[in-house]
Amino acid sequence: MKKKISALGLALVMAFALAACGNTQEVSREDQETSAPAEAAGSGEAKAVKNPYVEDVKIAYVAHDISTPNNQAWLEGIERECEYYDNITVQSFNGDSSAEEQVKIMSEVINQEYDAVIIQCSDGAALADSVTQAEDAGIPVVTLNLDADCTHAALVQALDYDAGRLVADEIAAATNEEGKVVIIQGIAGVSRTDNLEKGFRDTLESKYPNMEIIASQAADFEKEKATNVMNGFLSQFDKIDGVFAINDAMAAGASLAAQNAGRLGEMVIWGADGEKDALAMIEEGTLTGTIYTNSWDQGSTAAKVALLMVGSEYDSHVLTKTPSVMMEPVVATKDTVGTIAEEDRW
């Protein structure tokens, strides 16, 4: 691929990328246009940052399911970052929750010579060949939360294992460390599902011997399926002290089932993601808590990392492990949810 970025431009983009890793605060486009360098030498006048991209840049965002709040927030974060320069184009693609569809999309993206790909892999093993083919073609691939089973340019990920650990601690504290717990799982084999659940299970096993996981069942990240799963749990068990749903949509489904059964007050229900509807449920008392990640910031960070690599000397083939950027998890409960500003709710 042709070089598309000057040496000065690479330094500027790297500065933005490093800032993203160390600070989740959003910077407005207006602020960016008057920063770095903030003043002309000796003049005190604001000076705009030079566009480092001498040619047009095309970035593909390949979503697991573009309709979900998380995917929408990631896309908006990517677009916010890329709109700063008028010669950067972002094209989104909907994988329709299908690894097969994502493989087809990746083939098209490679053939159309996109400059970078940001993808949420529906199946890490199934997408590995496609990601490797893109990297071989000189197209850096940044995975977003759902990783590929191959070494590639970068991964930008929520701290899933630690999120599961934090939920385990919260449920244990609410049940005096003697509760009976059920898990509503996502799609089996997906890294986010596996890591959240592993963090949760490992923590209960190592720290809380009197906590018992009495059942677990997949609901594929969907609210309606989670409602049905929870209805089954409620019919099967007279006592449920805690529910851990792997995402907020499934937590909302579990809450609805518990409310309809008149048993919501008997248990604590936790999700993970931190979408605005879940935060509202926490405030109204129909959901106990969630682990919040600023998905706008996560999408923006993925775009920063991708832009850092476009046209640079970076080559993932020399790596033995994919570099990763981890996003900060925030425990959101009725006592703490008010600290999440309205402008940070996606």
PDB file of C-alpha atoms in Angstrom, residues 14 22 42 69 75 83-84 86 101 113 145 147 150-151 161 194 198 201 228 231 256 265 272 291 318 321 328:
ATOM      1  CA  MET A  14       0.487   8.868  17.895  1.00  0.00           C
ATOM      2  CA  GLY A  22      -4.420   7.620  29.252  1.00  0.00           C
ATOM      3  CA  GLY A  42       5.668  34.304  19.809  1.00  0.00           C
ATOM      4  CA  PRO A  69     -26.726   0.120  21.402  1.00  0.00           C
ATOM      5  CA  LEU A  75     -19.714   3.536  15.343  1.00  0.00           C
ATOM      6  CA  GLU A  83     -14.769  13.549  10.979  1.00  0.00           C
ATOM      7  CA  TYR A  84     -11.929  15.813  12.078  1.00  0.00           C
ATOM      8  CA  ASP A  86     -12.463  15.756   5.555  1.00  0.00           C
ATOM      9  CA  GLU A 101     -21.614 -12.686   6.655  1.00  0.00           C
ATOM     10  CA  GLU A 113      -8.500  -1.833  -0.751  1.00  0.00           C
ATOM     11  CA  ASN A 145     -14.183  -6.232  22.180  1.00  0.00           C
ATOM     12  CA  ASP A 147     -11.257 -10.571  19.153  1.00  0.00           C
ATOM     13  CA  CYS A 150      -4.839 -14.606  15.180  1.00  0.00           C
ATOM     14  CA  THR A 151      -2.169 -11.975  15.688  1.00  0.00           C
ATOM     15  CA  TYR A 161     -12.567 -10.668  33.089  1.00  0.00           C
ATOM     16  CA  ASP A 194     -16.250 -16.427  27.997  1.00  0.00           C
ATOM     17  CA  LYS A 198     -14.747 -16.787  33.740  1.00  0.00           C
ATOM     18  CA  ARG A 201     -16.912 -17.919  38.249  1.00  0.00           C
ATOM     19  CA  ASN A 228     -37.696 -16.774  28.600  1.00  0.00           C
ATOM     20  CA  ASN A 231     -38.867 -17.519  33.442  1.00  0.00           C
ATOM     21  CA  LEU A 256     -38.878  -8.094  33.408  1.00  0.00           C
ATOM     22  CA  GLY A 265     -37.417  -7.881  45.484  1.00  0.00           C
ATOM     23  CA  ALA A 272     -22.568  -5.541  31.867  1.00  0.00           C
ATOM     24  CA  ILE A 291     -20.372  -2.479  34.655  1.00  0.00           C
ATOM     25  CA  VAL A 318       6.668  -9.246  13.529  1.00  0.00           C
ATOM     26  CA  LYS A 321       0.777 -11.390  20.353  1.00  0.00           C
ATOM     27  CA  GLU A 328     -11.685   1.281  32.257  1.00  0.00           C
TER      28      GLU A 328
END
